[in-house]
Short mmCIF file of C-alpha atoms in Angstrom, two decimals:
data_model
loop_
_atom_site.label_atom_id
_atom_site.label_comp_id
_atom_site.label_asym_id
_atom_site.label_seq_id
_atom_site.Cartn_x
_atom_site.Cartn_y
_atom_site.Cartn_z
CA UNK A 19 13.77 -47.29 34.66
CA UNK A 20 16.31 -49.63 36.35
CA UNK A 21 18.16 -48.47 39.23
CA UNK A 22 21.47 -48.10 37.64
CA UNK A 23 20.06 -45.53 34.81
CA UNK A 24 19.38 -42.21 35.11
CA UNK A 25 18.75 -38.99 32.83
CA UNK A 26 20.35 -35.88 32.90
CA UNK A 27 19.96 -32.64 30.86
CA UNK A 28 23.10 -29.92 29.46
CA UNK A 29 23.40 -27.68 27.14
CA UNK A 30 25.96 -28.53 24.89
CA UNK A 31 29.73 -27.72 24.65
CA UNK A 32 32.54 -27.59 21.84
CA UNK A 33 33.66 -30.80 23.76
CA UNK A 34 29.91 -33.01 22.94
CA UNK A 35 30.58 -31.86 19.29
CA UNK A 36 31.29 -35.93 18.44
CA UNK A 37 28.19 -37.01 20.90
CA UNK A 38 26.07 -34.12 19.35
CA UNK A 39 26.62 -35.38 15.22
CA UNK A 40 26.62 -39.31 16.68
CA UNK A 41 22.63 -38.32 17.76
CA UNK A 42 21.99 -35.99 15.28
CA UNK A 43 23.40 -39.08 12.47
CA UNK A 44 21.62 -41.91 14.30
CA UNK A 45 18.27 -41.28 15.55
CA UNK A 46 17.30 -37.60 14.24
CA UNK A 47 18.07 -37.34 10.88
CA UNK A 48 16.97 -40.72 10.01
CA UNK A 49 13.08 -39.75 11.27
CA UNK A 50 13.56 -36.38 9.67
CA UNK A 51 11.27 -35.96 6.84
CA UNK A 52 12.75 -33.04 4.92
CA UNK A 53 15.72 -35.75 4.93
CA UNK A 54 14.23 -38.73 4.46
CA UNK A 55 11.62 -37.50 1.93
CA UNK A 56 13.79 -35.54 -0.13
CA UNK A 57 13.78 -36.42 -4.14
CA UNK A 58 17.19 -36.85 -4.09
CA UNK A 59 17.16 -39.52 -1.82
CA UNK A 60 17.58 -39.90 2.36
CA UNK A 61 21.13 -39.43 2.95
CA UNK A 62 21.75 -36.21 4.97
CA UNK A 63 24.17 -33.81 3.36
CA UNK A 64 26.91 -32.25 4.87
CA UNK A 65 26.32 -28.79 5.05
CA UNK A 66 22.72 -29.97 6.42
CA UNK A 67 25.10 -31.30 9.18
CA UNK A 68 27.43 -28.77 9.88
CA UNK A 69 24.61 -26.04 10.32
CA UNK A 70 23.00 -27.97 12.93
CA UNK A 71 26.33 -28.62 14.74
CA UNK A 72 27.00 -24.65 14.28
CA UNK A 73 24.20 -24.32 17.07
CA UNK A 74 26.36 -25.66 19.65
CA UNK A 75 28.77 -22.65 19.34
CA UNK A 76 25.38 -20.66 20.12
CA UNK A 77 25.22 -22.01 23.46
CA UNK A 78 21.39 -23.37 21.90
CA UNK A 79 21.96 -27.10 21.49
CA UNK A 80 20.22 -28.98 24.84
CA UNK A 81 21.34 -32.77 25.19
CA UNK A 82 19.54 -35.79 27.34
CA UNK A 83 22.25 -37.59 28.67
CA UNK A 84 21.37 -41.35 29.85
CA UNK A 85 23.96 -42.12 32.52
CA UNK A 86 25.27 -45.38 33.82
CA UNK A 87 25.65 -45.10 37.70
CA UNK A 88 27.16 -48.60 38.44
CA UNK A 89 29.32 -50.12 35.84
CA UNK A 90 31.66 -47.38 34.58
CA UNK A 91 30.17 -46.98 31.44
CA UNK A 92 30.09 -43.48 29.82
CA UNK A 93 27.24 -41.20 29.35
CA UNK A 94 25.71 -41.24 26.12
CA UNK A 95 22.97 -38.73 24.25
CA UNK A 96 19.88 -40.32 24.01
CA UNK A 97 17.52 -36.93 23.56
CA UNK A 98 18.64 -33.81 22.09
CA UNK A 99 16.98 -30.15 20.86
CA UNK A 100 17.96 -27.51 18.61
CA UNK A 101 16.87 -23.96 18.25
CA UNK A 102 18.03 -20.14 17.54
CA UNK A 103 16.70 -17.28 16.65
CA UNK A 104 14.61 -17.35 13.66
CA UNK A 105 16.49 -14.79 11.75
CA UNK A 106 19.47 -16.69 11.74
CA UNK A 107 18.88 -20.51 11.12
CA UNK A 108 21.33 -20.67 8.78
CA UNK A 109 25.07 -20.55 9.85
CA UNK A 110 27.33 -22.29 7.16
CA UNK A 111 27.26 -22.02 3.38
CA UNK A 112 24.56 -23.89 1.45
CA UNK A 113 26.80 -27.05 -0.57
CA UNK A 114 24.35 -29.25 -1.75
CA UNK A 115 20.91 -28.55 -3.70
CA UNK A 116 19.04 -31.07 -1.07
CA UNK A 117 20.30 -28.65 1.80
CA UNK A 118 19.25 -25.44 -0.77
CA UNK A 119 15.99 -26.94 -1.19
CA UNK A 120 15.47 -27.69 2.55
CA UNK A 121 16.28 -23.99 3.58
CA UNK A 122 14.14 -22.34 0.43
CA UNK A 123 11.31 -24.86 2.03
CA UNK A 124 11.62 -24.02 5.69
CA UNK A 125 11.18 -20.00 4.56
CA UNK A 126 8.12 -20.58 2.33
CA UNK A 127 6.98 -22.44 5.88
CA UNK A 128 8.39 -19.57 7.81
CA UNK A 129 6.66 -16.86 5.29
CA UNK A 130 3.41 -18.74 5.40
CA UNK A 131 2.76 -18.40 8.90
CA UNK A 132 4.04 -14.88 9.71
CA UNK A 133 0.68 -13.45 9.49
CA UNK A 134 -0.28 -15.50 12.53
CA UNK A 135 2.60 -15.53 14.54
CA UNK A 136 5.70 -13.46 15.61
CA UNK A 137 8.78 -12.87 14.12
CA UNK A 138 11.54 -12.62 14.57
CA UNK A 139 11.34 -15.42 17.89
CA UNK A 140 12.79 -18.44 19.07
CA UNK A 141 12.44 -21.60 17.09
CA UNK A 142 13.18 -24.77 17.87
CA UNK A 143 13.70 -26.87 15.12
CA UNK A 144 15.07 -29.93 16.13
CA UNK A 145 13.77 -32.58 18.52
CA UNK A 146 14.56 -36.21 18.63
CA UNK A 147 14.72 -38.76 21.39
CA UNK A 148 16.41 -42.42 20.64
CA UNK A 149 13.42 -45.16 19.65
CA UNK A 150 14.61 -47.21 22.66
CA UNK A 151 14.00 -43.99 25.67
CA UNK A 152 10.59 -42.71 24.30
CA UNK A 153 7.81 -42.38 26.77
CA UNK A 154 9.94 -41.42 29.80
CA UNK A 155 9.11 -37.69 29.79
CA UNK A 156 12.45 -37.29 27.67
CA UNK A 157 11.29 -34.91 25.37
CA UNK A 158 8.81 -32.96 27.29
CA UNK A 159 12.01 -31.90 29.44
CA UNK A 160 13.79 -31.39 26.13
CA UNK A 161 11.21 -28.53 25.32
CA UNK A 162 11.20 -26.78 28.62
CA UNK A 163 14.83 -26.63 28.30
CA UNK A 164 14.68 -25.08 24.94
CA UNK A 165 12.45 -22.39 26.50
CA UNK A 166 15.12 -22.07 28.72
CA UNK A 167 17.47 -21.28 26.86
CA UNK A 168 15.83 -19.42 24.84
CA UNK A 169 14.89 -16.96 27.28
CA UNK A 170 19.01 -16.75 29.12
CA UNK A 171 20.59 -16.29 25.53
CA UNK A 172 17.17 -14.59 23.89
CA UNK A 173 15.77 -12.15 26.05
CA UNK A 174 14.29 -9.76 23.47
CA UNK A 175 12.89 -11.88 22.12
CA UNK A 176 8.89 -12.75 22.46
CA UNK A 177 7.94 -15.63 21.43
CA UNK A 178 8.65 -19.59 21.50
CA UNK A 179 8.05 -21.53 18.46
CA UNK A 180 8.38 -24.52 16.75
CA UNK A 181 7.68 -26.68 14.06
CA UNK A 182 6.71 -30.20 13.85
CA UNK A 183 6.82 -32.79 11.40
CA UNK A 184 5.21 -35.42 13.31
CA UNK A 185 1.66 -35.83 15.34
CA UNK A 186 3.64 -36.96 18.84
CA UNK A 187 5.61 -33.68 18.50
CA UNK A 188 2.67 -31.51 17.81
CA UNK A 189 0.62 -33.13 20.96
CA UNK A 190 3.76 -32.37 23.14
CA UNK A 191 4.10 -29.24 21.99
CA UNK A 192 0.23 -28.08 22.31
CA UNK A 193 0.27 -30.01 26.08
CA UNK A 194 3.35 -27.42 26.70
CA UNK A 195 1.24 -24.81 25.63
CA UNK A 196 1.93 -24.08 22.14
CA UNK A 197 -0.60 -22.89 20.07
CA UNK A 198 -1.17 -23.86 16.28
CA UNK A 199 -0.72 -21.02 14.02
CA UNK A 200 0.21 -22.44 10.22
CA UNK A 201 -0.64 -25.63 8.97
CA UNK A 202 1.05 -26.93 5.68
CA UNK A 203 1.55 -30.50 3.81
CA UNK A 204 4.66 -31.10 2.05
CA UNK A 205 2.88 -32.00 -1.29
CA UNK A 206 1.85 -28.22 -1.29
CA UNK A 207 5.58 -26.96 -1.96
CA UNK A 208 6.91 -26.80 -5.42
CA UNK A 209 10.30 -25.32 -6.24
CA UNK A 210 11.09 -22.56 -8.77
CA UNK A 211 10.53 -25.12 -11.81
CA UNK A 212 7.12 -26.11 -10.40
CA UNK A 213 8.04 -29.43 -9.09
CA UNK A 214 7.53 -31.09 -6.24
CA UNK A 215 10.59 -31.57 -3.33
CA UNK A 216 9.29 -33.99 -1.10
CA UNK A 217 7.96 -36.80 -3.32
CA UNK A 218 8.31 -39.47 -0.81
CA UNK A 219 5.06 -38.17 1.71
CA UNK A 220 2.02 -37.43 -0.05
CA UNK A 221 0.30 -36.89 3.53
CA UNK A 222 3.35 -35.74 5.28
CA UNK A 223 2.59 -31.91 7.19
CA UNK A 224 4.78 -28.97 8.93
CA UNK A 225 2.79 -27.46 11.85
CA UNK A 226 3.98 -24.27 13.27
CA UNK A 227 2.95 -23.75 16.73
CA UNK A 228 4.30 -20.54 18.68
CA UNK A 229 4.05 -19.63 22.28
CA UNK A 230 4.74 -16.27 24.45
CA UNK A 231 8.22 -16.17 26.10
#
């Protein structure tokens, strides 16, 4: 990492709402596959938008921050992490059917696993570093952040866990010492019609890995 570079790590404010959404628009949702892989298309809806942005009023949103040291150029978010307690993931109204189908899909992967794991915990449900500041540790500090937090604003609460959409995610998380407890693919959820949501990842899967606080 050049000299003049350097990462730091916040939780975020009411004042990185703006730099918050600007990461969430440009290099989380677009990786997302309950976005991107939606029937309806890959544009994120609104109310998909404002819930995750309702997290920072939590005190549960953790931001990397890549700051320039030498030229006067501001900081900007190049890693961020979302989580909250389980029992209350959702915090604005449900607008749109894509956002309704995302949360009805996210509880049938929440119900599926709560055999095997704890509940009510901390999830984290959200984690995203930008394509160009991957392999720097970024998002291995984003997750021991999250636990964090999780454990100042949380601290009834038992467990850790999260769910991941893709393989890098799940190797972090087991190297952090999460431990698998619910496996499911996408093309195994069907909606109250019997069709399927997600018709754009036949092999796509949701791992749920959970770990004690």
């Amino acid at each position: 990492m050049p000299s003049s570079e350097q990462i730091t790590y916040t939780v975020a404010t009411t004042v990185d709402r703006d730099a918050v959404r600007d990461a969430l628009i440009s290099f989380y949702y677009p990786e997302e596959p309950l976005t991107t892989a939606h029937r309806s298309g890959a544009e994120v809806t609104p109310d998909d938008l404002d819930n995750s942005l309702a997290f920072i009023e939590q005190g549960t949103v953790t931001l990397a921050w890549l700051n320039k040291t030498t030229d006067g150029e501001p900081a900007t978010v190049v890693g961020i992490a979302i989580g909250g307690p389980s029992d209350a993931a959702l915090n604005v109204p449900i607008r749109t059917s894509k956002f309704a189908d995302i949360v009805a899909f996210l509880d049938w992967v929440a119900q599926s696993s709560v055999a095997m794991g704890t509940r009510p915990c901390y999830n984290m449900h959200c984690l995203a570093v930008h394509p160009a500041y991957r392999g720097r540790s970024i998002g291995r500090q984003l997750v021991e952040q999250q636990m964090l937090v999780a454990k100042r604003v949380c601290p009834k609460l038992e467990a850790f866990t999260a769910d991941a959409t893709a393989r890098k995610s799940e190797h972090l998380l087991k190297r952090l010492g999460l431990c698998e407890i619910g496996r499911l693919r996408f093309d195994q959820y069907r909606d109250e019609r019997g069709d399927r949501v997600f018709d754009q990842l036949p092999d796509g899967v949701v791992v749920t890995l959970e770990k004690a606080l």
